[in-house]
XYZ file of C-alpha atoms in Angstrom:
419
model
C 13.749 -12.216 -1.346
C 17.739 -12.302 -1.766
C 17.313 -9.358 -3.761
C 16.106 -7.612 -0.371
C 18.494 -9.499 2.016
C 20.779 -7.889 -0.484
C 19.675 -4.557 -0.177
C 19.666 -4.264 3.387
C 22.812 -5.511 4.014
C 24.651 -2.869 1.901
C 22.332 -0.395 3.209
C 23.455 -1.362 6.822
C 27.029 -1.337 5.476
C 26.453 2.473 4.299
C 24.484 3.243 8.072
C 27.532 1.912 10.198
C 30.185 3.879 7.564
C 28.270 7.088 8.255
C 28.166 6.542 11.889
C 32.057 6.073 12.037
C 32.783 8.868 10.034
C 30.138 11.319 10.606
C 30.448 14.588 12.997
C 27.342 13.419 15.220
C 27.354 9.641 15.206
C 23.974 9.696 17.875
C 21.181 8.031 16.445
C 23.052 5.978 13.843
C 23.625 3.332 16.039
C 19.562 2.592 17.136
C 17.996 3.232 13.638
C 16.817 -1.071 13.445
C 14.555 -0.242 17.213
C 14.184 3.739 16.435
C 12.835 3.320 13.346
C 9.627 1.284 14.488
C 9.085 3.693 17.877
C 9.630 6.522 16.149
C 6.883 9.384 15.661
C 7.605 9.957 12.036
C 8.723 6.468 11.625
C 5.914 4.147 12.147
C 4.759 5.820 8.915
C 7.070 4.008 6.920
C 6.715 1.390 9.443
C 2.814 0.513 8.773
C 4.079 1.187 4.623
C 6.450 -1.810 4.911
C 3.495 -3.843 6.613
C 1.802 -3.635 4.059
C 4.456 -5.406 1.836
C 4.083 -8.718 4.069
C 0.580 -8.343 5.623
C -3.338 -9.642 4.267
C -4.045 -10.921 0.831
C -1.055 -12.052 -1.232
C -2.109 -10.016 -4.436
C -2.804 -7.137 -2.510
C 0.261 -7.005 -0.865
C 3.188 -8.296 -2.402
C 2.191 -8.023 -6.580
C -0.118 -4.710 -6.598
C 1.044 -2.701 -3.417
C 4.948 -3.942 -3.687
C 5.906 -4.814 -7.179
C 2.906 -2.801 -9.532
C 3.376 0.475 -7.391
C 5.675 0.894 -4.819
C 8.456 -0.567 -7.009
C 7.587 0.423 -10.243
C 6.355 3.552 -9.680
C 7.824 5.256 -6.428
C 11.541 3.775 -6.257
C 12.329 5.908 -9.106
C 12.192 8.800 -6.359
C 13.524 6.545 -4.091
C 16.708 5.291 -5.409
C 17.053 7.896 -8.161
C 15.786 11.292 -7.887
C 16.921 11.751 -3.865
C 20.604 9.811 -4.417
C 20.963 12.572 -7.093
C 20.113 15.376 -4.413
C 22.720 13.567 -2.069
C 25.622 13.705 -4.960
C 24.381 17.354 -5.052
C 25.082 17.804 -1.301
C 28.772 15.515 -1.774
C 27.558 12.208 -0.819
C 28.430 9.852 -3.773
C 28.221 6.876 -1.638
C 24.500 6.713 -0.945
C 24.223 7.277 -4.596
C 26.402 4.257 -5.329
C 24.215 1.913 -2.843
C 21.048 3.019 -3.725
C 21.932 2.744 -7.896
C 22.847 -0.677 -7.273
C 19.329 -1.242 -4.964
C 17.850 0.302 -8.256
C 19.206 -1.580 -10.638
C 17.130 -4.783 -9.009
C 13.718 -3.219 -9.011
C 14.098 -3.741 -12.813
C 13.111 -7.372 -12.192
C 10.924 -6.845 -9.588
C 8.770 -4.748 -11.985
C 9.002 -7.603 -14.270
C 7.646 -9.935 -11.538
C 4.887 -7.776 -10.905
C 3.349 -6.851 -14.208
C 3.227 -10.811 -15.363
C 1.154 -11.698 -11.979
C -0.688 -8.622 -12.618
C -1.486 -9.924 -16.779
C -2.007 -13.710 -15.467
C -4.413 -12.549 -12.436
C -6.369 -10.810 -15.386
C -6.941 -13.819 -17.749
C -10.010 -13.858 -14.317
C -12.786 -11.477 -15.128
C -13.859 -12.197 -11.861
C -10.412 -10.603 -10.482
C -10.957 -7.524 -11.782
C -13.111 -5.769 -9.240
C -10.286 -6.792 -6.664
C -7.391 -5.738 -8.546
C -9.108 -2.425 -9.920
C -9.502 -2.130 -5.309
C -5.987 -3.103 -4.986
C -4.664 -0.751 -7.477
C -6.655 2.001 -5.476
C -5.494 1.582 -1.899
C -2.096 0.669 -3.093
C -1.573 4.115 -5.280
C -2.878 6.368 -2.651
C -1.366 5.028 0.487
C 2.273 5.186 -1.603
C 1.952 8.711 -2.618
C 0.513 9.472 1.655
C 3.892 7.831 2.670
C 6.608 7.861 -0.093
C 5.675 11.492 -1.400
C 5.668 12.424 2.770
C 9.239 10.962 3.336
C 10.917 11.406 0.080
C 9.777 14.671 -0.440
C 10.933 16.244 2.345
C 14.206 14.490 2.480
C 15.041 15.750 -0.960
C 13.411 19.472 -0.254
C 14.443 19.825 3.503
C 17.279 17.850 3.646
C 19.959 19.390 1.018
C 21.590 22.781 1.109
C 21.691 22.530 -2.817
C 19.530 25.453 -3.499
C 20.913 25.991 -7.195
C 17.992 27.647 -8.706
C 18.376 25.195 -11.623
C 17.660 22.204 -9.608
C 14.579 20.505 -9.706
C 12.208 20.771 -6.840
C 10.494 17.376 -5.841
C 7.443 18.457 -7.386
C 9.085 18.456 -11.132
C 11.018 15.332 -10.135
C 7.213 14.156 -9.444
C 6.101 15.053 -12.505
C 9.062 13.247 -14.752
C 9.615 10.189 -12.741
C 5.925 9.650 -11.350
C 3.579 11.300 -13.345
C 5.775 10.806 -17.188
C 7.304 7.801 -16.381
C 5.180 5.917 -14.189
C 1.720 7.183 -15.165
C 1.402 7.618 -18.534
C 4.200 5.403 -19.960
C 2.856 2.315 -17.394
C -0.467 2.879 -15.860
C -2.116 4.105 -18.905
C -1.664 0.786 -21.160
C -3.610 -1.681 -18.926
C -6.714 0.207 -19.510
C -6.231 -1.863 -22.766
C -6.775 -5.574 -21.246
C -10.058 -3.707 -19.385
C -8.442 -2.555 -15.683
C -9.627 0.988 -14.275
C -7.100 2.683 -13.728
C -7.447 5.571 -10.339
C -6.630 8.715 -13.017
C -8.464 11.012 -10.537
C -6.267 9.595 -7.559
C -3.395 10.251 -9.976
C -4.571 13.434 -10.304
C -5.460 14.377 -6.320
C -1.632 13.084 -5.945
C -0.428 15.791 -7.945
C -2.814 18.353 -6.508
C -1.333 17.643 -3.293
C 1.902 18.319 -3.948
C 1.396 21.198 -6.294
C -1.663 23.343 -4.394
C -1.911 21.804 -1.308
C 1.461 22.009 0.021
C 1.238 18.072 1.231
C 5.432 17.957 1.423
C 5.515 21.720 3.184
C 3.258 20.435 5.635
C 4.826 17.281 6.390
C 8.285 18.940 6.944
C 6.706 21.275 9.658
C 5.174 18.475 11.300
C 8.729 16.195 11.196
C 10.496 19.334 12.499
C 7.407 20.086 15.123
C 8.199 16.665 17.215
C 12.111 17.280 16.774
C 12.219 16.118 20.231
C 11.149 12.382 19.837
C 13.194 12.249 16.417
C 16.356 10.144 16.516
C 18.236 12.810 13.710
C 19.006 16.795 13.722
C 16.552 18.780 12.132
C 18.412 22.505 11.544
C 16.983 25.908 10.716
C 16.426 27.522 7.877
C 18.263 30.104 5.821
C 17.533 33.226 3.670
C 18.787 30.817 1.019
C 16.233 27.939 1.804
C 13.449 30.836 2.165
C 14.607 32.100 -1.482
C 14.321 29.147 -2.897
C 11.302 27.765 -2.114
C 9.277 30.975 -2.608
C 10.941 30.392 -6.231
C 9.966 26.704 -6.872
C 6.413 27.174 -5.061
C 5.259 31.121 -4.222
C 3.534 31.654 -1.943
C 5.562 29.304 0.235
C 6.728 32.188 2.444
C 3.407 33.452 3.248
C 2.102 30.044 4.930
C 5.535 28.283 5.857
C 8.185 31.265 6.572
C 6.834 32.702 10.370
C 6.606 29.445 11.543
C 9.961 28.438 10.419
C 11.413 31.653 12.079
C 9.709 30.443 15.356
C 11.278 27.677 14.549
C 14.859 29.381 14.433
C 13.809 31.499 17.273
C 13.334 28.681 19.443
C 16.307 26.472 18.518
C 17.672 26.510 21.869
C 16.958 25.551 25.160
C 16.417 28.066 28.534
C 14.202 30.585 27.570
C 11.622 28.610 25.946
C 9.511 25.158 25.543
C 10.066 22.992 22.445
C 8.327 24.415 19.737
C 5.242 21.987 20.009
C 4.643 23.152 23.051
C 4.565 27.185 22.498
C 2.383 29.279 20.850
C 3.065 29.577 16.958
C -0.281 29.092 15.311
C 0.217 26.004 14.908
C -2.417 23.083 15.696
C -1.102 20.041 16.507
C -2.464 17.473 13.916
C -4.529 14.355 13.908
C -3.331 11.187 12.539
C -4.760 8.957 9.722
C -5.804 6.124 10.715
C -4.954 4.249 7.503
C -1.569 5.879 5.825
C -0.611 7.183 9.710
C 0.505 10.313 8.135
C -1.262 13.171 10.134
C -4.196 14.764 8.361
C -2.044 17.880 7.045
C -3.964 19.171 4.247
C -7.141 19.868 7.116
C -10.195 20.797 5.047
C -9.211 17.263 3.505
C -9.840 15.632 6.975
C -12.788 12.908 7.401
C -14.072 11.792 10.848
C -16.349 8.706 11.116
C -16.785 6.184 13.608
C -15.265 3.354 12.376
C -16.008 -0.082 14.289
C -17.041 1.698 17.421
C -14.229 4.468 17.355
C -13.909 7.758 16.140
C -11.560 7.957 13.692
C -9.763 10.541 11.534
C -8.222 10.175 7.993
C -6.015 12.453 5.994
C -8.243 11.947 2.795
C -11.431 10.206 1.340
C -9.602 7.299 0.253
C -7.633 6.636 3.166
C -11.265 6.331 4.928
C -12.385 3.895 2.117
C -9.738 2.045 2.763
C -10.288 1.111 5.998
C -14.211 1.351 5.935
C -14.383 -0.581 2.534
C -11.262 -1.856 1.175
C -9.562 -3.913 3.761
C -12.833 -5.378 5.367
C -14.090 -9.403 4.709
C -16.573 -8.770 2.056
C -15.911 -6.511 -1.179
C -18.793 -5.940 -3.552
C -20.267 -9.260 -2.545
C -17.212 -11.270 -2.866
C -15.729 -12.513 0.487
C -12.611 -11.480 1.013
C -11.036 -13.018 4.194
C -7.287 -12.720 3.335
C -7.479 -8.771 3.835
C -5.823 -7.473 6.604
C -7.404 -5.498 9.150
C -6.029 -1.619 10.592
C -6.738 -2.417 14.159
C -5.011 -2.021 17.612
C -3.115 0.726 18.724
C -1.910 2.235 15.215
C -1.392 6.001 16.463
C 1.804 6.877 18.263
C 0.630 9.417 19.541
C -1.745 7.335 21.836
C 0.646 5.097 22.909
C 2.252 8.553 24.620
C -1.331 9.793 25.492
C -0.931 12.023 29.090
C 3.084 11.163 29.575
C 5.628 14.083 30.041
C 7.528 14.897 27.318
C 10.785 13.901 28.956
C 9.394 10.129 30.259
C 8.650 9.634 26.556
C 12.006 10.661 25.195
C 13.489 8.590 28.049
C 11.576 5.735 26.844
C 12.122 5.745 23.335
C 15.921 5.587 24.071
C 16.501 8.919 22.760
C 19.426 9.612 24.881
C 22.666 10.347 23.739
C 25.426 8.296 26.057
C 25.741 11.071 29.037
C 22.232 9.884 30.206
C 20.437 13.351 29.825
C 20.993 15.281 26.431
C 18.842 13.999 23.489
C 19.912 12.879 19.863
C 17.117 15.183 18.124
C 18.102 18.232 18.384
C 16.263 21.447 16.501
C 20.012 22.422 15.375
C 23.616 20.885 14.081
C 25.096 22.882 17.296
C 27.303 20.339 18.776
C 28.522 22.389 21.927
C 26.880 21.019 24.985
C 25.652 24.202 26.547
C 23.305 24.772 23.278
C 22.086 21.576 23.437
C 18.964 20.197 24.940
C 18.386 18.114 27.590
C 15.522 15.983 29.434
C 15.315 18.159 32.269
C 15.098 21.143 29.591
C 11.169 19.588 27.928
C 10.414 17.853 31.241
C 7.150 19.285 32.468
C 5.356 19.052 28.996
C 2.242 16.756 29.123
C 1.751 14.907 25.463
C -1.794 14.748 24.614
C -3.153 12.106 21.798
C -5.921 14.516 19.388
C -7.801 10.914 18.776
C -7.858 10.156 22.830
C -9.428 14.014 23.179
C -11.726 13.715 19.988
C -13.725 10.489 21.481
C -14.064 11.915 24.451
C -15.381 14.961 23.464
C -19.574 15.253 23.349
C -21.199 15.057 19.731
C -21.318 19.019 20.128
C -18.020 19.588 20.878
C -16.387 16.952 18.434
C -18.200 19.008 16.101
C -17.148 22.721 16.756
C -13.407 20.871 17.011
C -13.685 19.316 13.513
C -15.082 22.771 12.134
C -12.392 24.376 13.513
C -9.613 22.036 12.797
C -10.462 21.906 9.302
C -10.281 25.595 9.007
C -6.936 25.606 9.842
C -4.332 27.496 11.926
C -2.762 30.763 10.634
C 0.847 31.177 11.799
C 1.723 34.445 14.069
């Protein structure tokens, strides 16, 4: 725990340098209350939950120490600092070597809880459940954020430079996998391979980190940072490192550039670009982006969707009282009001931004902007997306008949072809 009291505190040493020094300070200054309002961050919100939340094996020795920090702080606090030295930042880099340099022990911590919970032959069901869960809903979140920092966020596009899907394979797949994973099938533990493998499918045919940059950049407007447009360059390189990318990503990103600025058009989310809206999952709260992936069940009297089969075993099997006969009251349960998007269900656009505190200190332009154009006139403003009704997809789909739900599902899945 000092090791994390630690870590924030230099972390919140590096926020309040960048937002004295930066160009556009907005948005620096409410990261603590942004960060658990925000759209894109109550992903990482419900991920640090987890850490703190339900059974103690579960949470802080198998989903903290045996995954999250042994596997996916190598991307973390290694792969992206070295995209940020890339783009002339070498003080991130410094902060987040040093965060690094801890996990060491933490790893350590886990893997001797993980050996002494073990010497139990009756633990092994549970742990072989933990390990599950706690591998699938780090990839859903970490590869989400991570990856599209590091591929979205740099304007590094050597051609030399690793994408985020070979940094993947070296630090995740190499490193983490086969060099960690792979020996505890020795003392008799399961390990997920074919989640290990679905991970990597993801990333590598399914476009999981293309798709979650579209939707970050899609709800701009209730961000608390800049996303900008992209270049020829960015275009160039990422029909190098994945091709094809062009042919599903590159209209909508023109759209995207086409409708940077305010006065002649809605923000994008709200015009026509062939785009579908997504749903959410109800487990790793990152929307259900690869769609013929979806699942829809009715889940303690709800409709629910999911992003993936194991996000709906999760929360249908995993983190329930009982496991394969074995009572299991310590779990926690994914109830309440998890989806941001239905906390905004029927609200104008601009009431929501106005809410979230998403106003930069004149009162009526907004931090998130869909450009790094500082000059006022280009910049947009509540009255500019006032008269844009939010709509939650998981309010609509359970109120929809069985027969419409249906034909929604059908189509959803399908997917949405850009203009």
């Amino acid at each position: 725990m000092i090791d994390e009291v630690r870590h924030s505190t230099i972390q919140m040493n590096l926020k309040k340098l960048y937002m004295n020094n930066y160009i556009d300070p907005a948005g620096f200054d409410i990261t603590e209350k942004a960060f658990s309002n925000n759209y894109a961050g109550t992903i990482g919100r419900q991920f640090g939950e987890g850490f703190i939340t339900g059974d103690a094996i579960t949470a802080a020795n198998i989903y903290l120490t045996v995954v999250a920090e042994t596997a996916f702080t190598n991307t973390l606090f290694v792969a992206m600092p070295d995209e940020a030295a890339a783009n002339g930042d070498y003080l991130l880099p410094t902060v987040f070597h040093s965060v690094q340099s801890d996990e060491s022990r933490h790893i350590s911590n886990g893997y001797s809880i993980l050996l002494m919970a073990l010497a139990d032959e009756q633990n092994r069901p549970l742990l072989e459940r933990d390990l599950r869960y706690a591998w699938w809903n780090n990839h859903c979140v970490v590869d989400a954020a991570i990856g599209t920092f590091i591929e979205y966020g740099t304007k590094d596009r050597r051609k030399d430079r690793e994408s985020y899907a070979e940094m993947w394979r070296r630090w995740i797949y190499d490193d983490y996998y086969r060099s960690y994973l792979l020996p505890l099938e020795k003392y008799g533990l399961t390990i997920p391979h074919d989640l290990v493998e679905e991970a990597w499918k993801r990333i590598t045919e399914k476009s999981y980190v293309h798709e979650v940059a579209r939707f970050f950049a899609t709800g701009w407007p209730v961000n608390y940072w800049r996303i900008d447009a992209m270049t020829d360059a960015d275009f160039e390189w990422f029909e190098d490192k994945y091709p094809g990318w062009y042919s599903k990503f590159g209209k909508w990103w023109e759209n995207y550039n086409r409708l940077a600025y305010p006065g002649r058009n809605k923000p994008i989310a709200f015009e026509e670009v062939g785009y579908q809206y997504p749903h959410r999952c109800w487990t790793c709260m990152v929307p259900a982006l690869v769609r013929e992936d979806m699942v829809v069940e009715k889940v303690d009297g709800q409709w629910r969707t999911y992003c993936s089969e194991p996000c709906y075993w999760t929360d249908a099997v995993a983190f329930r009282g009982e496991y394969e006969g074995r009572e299991t009251p310590n779990m926690g349960r994914l109830t309440g009001f998890r989806e941001w998007e239905t906390l905004h269900h029927d609200k104008d656009l601009a009431d929501i931004v106005s809410d979230l505190g998403y106003v930069r200190d004149d009162g009526k332009t907004l931090i998130g902007q869909p450009h790094l154009d500082l000059n006022p006139k280009k910049m947009w403003t509540l009255d500019d997306v006032r008269g844009n009704t939010f709509q939650s997809p998981n309010v609509l789909l359970n109120q929809m008949s069985d027969a419409q739900r249906a034909a929604h599902i059908a189509e959803y899945r399908a997917g949405a072809t850009p203009l």
